[in-house]
PDB file of N, CA and C in Angstrom:
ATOM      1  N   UNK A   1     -71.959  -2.266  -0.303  1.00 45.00           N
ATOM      2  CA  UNK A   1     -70.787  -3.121  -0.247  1.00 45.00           C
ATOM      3  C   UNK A   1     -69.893  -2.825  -1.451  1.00 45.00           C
ATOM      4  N   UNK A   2     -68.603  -2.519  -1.151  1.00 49.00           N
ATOM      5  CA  UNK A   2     -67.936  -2.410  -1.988  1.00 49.00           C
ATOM      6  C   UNK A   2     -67.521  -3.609  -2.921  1.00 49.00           C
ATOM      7  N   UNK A   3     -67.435  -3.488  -4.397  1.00 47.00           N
ATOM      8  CA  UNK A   3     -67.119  -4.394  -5.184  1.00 47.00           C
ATOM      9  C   UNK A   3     -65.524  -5.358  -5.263  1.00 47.00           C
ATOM     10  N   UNK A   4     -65.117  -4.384  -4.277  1.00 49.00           N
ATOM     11  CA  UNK A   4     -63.671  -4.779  -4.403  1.00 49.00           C
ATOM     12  C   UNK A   4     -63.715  -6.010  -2.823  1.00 49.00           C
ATOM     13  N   UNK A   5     -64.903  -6.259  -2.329  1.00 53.00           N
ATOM     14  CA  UNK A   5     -64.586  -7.126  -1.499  1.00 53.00           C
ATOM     15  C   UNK A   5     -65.405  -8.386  -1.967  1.00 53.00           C
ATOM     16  N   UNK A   6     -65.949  -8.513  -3.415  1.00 53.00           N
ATOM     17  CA  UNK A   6     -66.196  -9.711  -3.767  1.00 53.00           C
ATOM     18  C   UNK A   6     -65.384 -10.490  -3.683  1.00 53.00           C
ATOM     19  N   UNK A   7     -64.314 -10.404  -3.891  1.00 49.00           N
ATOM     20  CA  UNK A   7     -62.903 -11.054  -4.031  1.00 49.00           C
ATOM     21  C   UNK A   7     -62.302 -11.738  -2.748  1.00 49.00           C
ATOM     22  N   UNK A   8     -62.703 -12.335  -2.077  1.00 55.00           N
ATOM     23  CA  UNK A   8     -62.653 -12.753  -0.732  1.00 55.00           C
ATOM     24  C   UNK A   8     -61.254 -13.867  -0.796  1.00 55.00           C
ATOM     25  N   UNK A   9     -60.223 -13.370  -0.428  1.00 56.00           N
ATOM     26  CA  UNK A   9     -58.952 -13.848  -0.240  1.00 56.00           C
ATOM     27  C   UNK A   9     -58.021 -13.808  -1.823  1.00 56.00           C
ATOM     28  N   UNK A  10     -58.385 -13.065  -2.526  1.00 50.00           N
ATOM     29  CA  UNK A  10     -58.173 -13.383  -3.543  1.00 50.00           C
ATOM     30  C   UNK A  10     -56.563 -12.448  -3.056  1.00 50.00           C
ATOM     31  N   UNK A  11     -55.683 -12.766  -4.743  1.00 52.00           N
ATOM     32  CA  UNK A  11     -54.499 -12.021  -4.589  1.00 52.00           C
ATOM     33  C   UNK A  11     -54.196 -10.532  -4.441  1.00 52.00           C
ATOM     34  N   UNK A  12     -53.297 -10.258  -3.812  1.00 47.00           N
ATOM     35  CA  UNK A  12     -53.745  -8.822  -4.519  1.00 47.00           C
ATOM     36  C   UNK A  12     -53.118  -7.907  -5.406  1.00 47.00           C
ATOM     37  N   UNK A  13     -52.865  -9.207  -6.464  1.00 49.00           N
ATOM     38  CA  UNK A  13     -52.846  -8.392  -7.768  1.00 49.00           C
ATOM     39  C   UNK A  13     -54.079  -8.064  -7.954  1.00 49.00           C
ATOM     40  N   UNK A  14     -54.697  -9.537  -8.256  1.00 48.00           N
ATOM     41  CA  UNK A  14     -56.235  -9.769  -8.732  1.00 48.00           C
ATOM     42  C   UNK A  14     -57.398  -8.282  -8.522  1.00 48.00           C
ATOM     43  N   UNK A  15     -57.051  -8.000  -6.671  1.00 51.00           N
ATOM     44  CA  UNK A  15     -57.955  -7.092  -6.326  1.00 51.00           C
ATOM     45  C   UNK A  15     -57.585  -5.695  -6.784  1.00 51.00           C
ATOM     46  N   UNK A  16     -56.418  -5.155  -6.864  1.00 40.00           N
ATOM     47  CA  UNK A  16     -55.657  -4.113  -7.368  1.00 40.00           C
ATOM     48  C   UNK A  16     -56.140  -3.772  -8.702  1.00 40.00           C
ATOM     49  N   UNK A  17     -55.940  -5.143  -9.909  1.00 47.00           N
ATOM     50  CA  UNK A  17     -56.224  -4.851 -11.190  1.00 47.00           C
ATOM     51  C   UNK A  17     -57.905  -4.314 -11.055  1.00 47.00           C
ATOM     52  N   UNK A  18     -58.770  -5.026 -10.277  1.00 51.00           N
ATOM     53  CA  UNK A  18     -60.305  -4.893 -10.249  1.00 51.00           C
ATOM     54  C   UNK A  18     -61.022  -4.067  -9.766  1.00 51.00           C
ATOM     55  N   UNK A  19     -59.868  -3.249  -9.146  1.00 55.00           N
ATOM     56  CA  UNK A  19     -60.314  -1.548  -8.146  1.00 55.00           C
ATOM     57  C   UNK A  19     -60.005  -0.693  -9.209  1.00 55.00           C
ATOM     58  N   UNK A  20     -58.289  -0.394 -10.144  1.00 55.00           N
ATOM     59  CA  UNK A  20     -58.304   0.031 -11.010  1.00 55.00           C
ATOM     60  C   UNK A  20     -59.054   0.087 -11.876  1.00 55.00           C
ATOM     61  N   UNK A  21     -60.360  -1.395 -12.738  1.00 53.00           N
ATOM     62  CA  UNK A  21     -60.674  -0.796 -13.722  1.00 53.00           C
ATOM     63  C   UNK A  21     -62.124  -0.470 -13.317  1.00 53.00           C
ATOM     64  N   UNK A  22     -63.012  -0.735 -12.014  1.00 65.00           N
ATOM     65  CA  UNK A  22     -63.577  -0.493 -11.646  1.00 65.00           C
ATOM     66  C   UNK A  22     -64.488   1.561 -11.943  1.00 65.00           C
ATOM     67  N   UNK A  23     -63.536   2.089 -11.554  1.00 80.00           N
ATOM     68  CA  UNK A  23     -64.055   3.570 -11.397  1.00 80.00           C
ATOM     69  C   UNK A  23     -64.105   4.161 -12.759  1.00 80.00           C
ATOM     70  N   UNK A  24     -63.465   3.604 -13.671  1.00 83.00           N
ATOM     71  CA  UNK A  24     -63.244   4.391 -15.407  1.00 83.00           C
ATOM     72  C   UNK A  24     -64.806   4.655 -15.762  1.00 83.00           C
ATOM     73  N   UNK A  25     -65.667   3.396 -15.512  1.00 88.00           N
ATOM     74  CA  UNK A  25     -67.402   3.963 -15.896  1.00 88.00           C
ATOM     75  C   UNK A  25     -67.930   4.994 -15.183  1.00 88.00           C
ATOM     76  N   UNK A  26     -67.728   5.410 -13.862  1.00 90.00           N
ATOM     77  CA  UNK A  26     -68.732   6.139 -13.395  1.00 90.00           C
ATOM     78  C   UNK A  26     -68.024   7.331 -14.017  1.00 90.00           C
ATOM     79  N   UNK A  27     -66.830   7.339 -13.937  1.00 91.00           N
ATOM     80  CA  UNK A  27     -65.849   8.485 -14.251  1.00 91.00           C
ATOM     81  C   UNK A  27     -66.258   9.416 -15.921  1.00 91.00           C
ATOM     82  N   UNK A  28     -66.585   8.079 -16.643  1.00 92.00           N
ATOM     83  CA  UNK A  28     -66.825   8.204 -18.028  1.00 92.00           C
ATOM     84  C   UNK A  28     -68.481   8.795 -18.078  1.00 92.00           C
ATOM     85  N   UNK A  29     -68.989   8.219 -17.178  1.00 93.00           N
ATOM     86  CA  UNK A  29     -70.570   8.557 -16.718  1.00 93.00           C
ATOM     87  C   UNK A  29     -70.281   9.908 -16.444  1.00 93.00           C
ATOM     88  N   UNK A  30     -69.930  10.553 -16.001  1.00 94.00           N
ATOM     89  CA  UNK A  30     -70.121  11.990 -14.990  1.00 94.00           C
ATOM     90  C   UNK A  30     -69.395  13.108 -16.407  1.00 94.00           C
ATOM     91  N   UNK A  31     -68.407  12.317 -17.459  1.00 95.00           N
ATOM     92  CA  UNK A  31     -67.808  13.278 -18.395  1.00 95.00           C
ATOM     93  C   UNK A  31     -68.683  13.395 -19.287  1.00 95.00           C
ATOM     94  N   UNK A  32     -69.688  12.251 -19.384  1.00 96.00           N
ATOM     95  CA  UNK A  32     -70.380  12.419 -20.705  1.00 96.00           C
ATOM     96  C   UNK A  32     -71.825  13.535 -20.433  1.00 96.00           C
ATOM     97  N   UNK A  33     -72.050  13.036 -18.735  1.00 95.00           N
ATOM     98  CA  UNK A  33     -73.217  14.027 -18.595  1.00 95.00           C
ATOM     99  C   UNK A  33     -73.040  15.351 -18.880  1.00 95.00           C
ATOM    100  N   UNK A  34     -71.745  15.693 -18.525  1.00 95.00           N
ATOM    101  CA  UNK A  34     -71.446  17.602 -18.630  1.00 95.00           C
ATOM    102  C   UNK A  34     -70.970  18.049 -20.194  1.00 95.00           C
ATOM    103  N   UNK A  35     -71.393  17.077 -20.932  1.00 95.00           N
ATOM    104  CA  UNK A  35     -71.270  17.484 -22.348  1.00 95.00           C
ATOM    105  C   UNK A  35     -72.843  17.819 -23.002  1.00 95.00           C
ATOM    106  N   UNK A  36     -72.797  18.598 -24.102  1.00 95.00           N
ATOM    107  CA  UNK A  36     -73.882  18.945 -24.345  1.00 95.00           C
ATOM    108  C   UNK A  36     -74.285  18.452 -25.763  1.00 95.00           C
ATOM    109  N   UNK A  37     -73.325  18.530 -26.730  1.00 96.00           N
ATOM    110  CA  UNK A  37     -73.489  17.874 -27.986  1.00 96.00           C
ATOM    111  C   UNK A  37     -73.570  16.046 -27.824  1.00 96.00           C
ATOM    112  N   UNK A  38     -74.861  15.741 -27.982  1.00 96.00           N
ATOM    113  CA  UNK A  38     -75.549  14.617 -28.177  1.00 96.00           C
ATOM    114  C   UNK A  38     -74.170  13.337 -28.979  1.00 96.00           C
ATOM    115  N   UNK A  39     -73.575  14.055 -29.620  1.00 95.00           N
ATOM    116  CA  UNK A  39     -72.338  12.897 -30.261  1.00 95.00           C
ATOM    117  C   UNK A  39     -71.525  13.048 -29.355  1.00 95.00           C
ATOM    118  N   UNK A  40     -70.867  13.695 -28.477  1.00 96.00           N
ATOM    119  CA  UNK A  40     -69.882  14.101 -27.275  1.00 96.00           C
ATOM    120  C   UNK A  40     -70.451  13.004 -26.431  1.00 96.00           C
ATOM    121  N   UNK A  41     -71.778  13.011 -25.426  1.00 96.00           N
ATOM    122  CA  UNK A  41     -72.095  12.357 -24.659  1.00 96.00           C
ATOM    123  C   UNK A  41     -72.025  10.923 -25.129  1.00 96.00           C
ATOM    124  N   UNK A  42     -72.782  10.642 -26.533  1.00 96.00           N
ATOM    125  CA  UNK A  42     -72.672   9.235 -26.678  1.00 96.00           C
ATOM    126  C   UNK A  42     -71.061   8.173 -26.789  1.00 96.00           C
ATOM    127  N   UNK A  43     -70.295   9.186 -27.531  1.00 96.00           N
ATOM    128  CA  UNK A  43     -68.442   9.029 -27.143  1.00 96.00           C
ATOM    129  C   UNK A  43     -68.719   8.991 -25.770  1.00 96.00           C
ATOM    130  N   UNK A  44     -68.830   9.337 -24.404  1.00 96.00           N
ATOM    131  CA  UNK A  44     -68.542   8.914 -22.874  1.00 96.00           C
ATOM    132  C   UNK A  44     -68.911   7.808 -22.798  1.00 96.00           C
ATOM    133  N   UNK A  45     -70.498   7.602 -23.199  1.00 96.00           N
ATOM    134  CA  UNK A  45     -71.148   6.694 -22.489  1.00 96.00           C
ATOM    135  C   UNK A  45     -70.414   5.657 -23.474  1.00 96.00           C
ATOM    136  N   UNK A  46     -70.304   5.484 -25.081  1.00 96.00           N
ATOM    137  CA  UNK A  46     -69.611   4.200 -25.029  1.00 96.00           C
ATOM    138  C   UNK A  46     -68.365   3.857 -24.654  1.00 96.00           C
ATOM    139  N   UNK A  47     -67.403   5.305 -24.019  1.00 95.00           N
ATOM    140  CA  UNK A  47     -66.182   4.398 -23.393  1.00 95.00           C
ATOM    141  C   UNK A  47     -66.820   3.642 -22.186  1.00 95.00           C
ATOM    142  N   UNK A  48     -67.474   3.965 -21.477  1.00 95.00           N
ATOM    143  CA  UNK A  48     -68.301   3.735 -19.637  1.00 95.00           C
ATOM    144  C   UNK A  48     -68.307   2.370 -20.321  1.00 95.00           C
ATOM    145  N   UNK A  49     -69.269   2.238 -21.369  1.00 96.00           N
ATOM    146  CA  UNK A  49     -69.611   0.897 -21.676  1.00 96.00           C
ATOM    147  C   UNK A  49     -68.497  -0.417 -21.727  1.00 96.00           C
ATOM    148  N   UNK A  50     -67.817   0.232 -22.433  1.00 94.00           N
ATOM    149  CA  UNK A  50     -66.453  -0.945 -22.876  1.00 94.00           C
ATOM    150  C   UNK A  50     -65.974  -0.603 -21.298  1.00 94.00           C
ATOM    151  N   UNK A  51     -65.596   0.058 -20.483  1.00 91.00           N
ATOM    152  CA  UNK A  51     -65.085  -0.352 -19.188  1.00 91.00           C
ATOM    153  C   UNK A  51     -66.044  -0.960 -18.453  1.00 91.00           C
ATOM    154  N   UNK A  52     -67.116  -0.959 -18.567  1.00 92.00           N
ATOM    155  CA  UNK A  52     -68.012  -2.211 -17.799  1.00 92.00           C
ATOM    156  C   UNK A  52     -67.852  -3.623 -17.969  1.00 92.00           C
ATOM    157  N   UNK A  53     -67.929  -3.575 -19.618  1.00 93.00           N
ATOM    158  CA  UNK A  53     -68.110  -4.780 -20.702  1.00 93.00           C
ATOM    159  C   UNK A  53     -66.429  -5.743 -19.995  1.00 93.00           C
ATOM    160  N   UNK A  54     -65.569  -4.877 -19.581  1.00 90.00           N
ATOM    161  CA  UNK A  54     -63.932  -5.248 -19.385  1.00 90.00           C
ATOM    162  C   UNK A  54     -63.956  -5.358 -17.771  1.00 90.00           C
ATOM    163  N   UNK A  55     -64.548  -4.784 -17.048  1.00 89.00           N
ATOM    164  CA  UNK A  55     -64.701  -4.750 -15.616  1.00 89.00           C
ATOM    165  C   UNK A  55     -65.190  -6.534 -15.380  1.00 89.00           C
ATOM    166  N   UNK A  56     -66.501  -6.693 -16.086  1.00 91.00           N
ATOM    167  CA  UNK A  56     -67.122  -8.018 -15.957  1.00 91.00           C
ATOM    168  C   UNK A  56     -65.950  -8.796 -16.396  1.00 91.00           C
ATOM    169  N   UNK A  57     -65.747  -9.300 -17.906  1.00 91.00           N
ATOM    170  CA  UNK A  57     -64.622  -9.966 -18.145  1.00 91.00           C
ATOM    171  C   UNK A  57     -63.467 -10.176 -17.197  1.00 91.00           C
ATOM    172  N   UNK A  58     -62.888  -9.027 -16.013  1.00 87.00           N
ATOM    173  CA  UNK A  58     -61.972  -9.293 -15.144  1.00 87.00           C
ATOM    174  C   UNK A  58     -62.558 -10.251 -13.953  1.00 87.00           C
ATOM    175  N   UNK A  59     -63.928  -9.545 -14.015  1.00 88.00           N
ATOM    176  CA  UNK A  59     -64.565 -10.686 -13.058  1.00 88.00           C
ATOM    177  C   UNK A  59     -64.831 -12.230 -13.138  1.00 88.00           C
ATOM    178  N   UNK A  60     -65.255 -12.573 -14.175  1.00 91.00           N
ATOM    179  CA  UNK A  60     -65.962 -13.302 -14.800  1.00 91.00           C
ATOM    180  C   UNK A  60     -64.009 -14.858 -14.841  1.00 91.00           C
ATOM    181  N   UNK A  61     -63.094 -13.616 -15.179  1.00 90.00           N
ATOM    182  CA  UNK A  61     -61.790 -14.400 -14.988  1.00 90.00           C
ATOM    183  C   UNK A  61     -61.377 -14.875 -13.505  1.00 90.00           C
ATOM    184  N   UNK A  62     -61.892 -13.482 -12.865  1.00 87.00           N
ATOM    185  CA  UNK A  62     -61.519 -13.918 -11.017  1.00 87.00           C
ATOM    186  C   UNK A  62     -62.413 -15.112 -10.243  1.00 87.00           C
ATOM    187  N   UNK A  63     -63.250 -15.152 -10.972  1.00 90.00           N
ATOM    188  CA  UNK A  63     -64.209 -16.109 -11.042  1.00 90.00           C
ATOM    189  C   UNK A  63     -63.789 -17.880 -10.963  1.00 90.00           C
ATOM    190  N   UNK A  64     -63.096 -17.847 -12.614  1.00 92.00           N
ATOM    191  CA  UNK A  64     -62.720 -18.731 -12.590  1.00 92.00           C
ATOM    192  C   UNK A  64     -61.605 -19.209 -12.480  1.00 92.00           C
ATOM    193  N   UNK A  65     -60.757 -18.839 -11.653  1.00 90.00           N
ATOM    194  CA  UNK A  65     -59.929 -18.936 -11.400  1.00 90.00           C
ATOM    195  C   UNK A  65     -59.988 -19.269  -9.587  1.00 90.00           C
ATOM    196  N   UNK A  66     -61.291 -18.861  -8.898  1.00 89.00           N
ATOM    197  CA  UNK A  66     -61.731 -19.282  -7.856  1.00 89.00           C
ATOM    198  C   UNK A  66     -61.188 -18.101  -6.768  1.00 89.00           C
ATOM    199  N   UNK A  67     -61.580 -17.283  -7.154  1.00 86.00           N
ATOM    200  CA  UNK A  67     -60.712 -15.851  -6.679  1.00 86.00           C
ATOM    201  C   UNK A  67     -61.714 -15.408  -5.857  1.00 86.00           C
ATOM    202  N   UNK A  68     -63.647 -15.186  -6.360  1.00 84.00           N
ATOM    203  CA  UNK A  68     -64.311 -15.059  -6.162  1.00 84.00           C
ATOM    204  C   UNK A  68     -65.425 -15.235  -5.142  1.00 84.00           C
ATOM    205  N   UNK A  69     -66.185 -14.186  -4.109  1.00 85.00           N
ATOM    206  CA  UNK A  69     -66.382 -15.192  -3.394  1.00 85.00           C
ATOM    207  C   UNK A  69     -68.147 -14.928  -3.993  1.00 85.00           C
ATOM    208  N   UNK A  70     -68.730 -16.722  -4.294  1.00 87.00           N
ATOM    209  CA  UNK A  70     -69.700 -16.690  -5.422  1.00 87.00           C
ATOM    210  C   UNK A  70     -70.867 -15.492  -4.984  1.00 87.00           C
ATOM    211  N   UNK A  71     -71.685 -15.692  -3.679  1.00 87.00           N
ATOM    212  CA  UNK A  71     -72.225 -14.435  -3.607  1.00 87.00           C
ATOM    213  C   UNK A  71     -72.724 -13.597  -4.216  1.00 87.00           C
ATOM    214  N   UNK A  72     -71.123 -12.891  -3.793  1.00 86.00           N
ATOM    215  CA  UNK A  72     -70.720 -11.353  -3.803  1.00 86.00           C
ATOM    216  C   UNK A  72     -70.584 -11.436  -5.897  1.00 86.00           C
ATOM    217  N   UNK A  73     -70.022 -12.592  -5.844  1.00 89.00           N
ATOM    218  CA  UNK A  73     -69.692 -12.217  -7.677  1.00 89.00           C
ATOM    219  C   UNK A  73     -70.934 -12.429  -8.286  1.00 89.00           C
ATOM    220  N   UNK A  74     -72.452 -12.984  -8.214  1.00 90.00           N
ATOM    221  CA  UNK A  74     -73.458 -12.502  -8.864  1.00 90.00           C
ATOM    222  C   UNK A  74     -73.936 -11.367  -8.318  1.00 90.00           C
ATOM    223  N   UNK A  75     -73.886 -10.825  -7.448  1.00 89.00           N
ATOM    224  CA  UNK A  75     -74.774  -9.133  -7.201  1.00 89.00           C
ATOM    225  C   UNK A  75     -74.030  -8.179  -8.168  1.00 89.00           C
ATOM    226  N   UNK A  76     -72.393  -8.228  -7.999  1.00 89.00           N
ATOM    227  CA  UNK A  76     -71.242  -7.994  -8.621  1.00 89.00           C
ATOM    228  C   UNK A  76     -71.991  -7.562 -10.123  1.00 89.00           C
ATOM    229  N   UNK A  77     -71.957  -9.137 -10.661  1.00 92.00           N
ATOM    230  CA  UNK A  77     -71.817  -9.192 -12.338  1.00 92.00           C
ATOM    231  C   UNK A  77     -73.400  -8.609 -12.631  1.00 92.00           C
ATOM    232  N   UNK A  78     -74.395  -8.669 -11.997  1.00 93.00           N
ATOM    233  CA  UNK A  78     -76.064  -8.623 -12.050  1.00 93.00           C
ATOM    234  C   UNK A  78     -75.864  -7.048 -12.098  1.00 93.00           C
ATOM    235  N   UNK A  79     -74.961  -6.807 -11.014  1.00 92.00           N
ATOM    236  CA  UNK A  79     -74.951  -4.999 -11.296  1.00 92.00           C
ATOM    237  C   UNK A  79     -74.104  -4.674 -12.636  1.00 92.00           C
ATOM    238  N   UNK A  80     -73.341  -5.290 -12.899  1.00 92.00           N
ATOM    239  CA  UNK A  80     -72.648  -4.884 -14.364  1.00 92.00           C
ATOM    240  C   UNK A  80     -73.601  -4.688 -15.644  1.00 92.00           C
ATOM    241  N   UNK A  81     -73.910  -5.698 -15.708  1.00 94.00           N
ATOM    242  CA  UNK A  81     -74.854  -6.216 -16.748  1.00 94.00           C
ATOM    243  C   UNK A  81     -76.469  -5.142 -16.823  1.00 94.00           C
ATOM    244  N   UNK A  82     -76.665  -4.750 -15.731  1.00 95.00           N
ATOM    245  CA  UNK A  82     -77.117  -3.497 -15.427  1.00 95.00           C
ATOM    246  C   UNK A  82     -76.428  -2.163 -15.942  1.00 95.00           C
ATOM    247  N   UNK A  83     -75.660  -1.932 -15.677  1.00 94.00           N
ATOM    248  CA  UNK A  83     -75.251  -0.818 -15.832  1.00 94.00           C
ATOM    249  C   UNK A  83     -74.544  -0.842 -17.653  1.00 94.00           C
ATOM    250  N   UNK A  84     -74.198  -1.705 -17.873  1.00 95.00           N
ATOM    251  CA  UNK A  84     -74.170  -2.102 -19.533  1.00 95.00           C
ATOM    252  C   UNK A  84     -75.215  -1.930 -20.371  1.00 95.00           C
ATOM    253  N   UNK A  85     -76.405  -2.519 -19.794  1.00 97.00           N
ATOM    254  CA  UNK A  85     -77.649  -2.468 -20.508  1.00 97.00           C
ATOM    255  C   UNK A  85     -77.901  -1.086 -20.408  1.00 97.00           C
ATOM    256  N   UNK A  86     -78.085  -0.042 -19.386  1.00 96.00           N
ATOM    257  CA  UNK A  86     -78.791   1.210 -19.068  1.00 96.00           C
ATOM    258  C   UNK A  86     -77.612   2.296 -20.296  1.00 96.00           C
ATOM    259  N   UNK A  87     -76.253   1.940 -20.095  1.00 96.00           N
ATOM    260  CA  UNK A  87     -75.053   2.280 -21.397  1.00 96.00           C
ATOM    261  C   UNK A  87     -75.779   2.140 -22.833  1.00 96.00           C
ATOM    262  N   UNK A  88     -76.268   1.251 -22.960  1.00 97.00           N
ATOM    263  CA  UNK A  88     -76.071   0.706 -24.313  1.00 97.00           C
ATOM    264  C   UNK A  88     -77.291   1.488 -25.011  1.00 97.00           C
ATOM    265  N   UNK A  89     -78.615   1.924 -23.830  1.00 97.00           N
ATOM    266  CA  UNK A  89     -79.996   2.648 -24.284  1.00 97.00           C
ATOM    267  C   UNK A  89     -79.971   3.737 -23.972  1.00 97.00           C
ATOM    268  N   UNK A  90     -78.875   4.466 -23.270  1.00 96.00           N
ATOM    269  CA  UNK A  90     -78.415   5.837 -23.595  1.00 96.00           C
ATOM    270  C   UNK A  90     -77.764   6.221 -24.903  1.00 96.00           C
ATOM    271  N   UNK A  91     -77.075   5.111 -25.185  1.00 96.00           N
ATOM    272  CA  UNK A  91     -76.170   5.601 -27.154  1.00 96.00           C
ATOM    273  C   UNK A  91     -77.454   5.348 -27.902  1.00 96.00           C
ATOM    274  N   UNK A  92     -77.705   4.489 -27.865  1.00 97.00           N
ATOM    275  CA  UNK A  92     -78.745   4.391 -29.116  1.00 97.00           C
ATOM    276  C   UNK A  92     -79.815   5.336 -28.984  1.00 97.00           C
ATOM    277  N   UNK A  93     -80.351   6.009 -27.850  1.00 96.00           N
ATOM    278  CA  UNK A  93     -80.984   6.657 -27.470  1.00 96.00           C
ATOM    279  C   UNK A  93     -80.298   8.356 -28.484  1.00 96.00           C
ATOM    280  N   UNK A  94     -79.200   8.803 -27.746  1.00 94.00           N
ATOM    281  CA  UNK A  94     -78.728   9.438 -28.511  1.00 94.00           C
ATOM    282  C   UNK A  94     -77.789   9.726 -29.781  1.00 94.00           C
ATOM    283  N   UNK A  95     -78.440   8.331 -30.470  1.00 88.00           N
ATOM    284  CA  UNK A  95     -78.104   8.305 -31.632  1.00 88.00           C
ATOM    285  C   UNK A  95     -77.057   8.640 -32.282  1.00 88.00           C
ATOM    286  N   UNK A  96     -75.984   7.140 -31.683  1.00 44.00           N
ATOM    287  CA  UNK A  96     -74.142   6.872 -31.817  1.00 44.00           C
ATOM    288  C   UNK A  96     -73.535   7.537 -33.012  1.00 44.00           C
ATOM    289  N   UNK A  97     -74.810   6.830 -33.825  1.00 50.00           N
ATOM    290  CA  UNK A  97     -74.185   6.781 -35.333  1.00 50.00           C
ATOM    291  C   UNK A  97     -73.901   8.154 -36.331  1.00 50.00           C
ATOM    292  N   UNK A  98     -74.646   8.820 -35.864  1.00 50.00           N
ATOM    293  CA  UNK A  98     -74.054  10.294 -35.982  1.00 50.00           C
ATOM    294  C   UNK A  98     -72.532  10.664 -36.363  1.00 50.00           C
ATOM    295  N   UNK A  99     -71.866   9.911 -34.749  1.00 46.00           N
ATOM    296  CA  UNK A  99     -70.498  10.173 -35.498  1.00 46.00           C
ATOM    297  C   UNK A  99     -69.693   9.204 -34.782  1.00 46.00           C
ATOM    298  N   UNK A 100     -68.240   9.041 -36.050  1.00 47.00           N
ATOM    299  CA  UNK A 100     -68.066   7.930 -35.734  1.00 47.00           C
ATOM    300  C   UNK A 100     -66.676   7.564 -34.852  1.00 47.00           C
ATOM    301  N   UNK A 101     -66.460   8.917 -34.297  1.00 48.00           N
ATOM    302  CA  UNK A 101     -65.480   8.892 -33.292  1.00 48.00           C
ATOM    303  C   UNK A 101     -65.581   8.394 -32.185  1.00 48.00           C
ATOM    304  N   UNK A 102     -64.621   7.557 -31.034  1.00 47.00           N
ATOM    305  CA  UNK A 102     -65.123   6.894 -29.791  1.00 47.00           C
ATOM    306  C   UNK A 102     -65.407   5.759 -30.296  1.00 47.00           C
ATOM    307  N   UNK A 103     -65.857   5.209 -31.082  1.00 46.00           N
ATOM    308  CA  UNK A 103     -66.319   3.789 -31.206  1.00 46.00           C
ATOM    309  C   UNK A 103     -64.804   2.680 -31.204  1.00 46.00           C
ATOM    310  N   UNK A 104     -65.337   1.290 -31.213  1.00 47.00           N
ATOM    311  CA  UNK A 104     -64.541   0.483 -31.577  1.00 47.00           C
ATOM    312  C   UNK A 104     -63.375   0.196 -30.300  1.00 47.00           C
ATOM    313  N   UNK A 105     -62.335   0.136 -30.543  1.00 42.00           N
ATOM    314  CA  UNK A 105     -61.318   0.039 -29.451  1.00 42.00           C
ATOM    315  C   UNK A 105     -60.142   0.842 -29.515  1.00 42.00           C
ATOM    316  N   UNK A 106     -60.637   2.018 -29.732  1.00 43.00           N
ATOM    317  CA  UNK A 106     -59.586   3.380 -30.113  1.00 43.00           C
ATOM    318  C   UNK A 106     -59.131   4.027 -28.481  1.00 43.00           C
ATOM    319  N   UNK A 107     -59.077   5.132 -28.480  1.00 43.00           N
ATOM    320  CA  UNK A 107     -58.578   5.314 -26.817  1.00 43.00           C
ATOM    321  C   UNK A 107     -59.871   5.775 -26.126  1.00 43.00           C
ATOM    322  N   UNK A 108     -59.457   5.772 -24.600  1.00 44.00           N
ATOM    323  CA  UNK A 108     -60.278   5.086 -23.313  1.00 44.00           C
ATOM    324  C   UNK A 108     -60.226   4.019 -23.221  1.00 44.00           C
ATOM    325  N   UNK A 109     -59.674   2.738 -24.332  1.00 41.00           N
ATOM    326  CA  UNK A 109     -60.055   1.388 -23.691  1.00 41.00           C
ATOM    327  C   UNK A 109     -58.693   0.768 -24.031  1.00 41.00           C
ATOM    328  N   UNK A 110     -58.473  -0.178 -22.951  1.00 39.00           N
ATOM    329  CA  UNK A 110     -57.122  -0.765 -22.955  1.00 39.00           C
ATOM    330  C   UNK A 110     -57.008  -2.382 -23.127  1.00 39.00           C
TER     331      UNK A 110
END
């Protein structure tokens, strides 16, 4: 099921903004895999991250705002929070701190 039909009558700004920021992680997922230097990959995976971390937050707003249809918005957020967590033990895994480019809220994240 696509994520973009949690949104069950919602506007479609709402759904527009939530398809847009939707794809930036897997996107960020697939750039970081074809890198080979261990500080390269961990720069992907923490942009993926902050577009998850911002994906939920859009949700979490469509939410309350009653945009949401409830459901669909916990499998939704349960898969985020997933895919955040599995982010977060790939950087530390390959050991962020190395270098300190990509971090913080520099570009990839809006």
């Amino acid at each position: 099921t696509s994520s973009r039909t949690a949104f069950q009558g919602a506007a479609p700004t709402s759904a527009i903004n939530f398809g847009e920021l939707s794809p930036r992680s897997p996107l960020n997922i697939a750039e970081g895999a074809g890198e080979f230097a261990p500080a390269d990959k961990a720069r992907f995976y923490r942009m993926a991250r902050r577009s998850a971390t911002e994906t939920a937050a859009v949700l979490d707003v469509l939410a309350v705002l009653g945009l949401a249809d409830a459901q669909r918005f916990v499998a939704v957020r349960a898969l985020l929070l997933r895919i955040t967590a599995m982010l977060t033990a790939m950087v530390l895994k390959l050991g962020s701190s190395s270098s300190g480019s990509g971090s913080g809220s520099g570009s990839g994240s809006t």
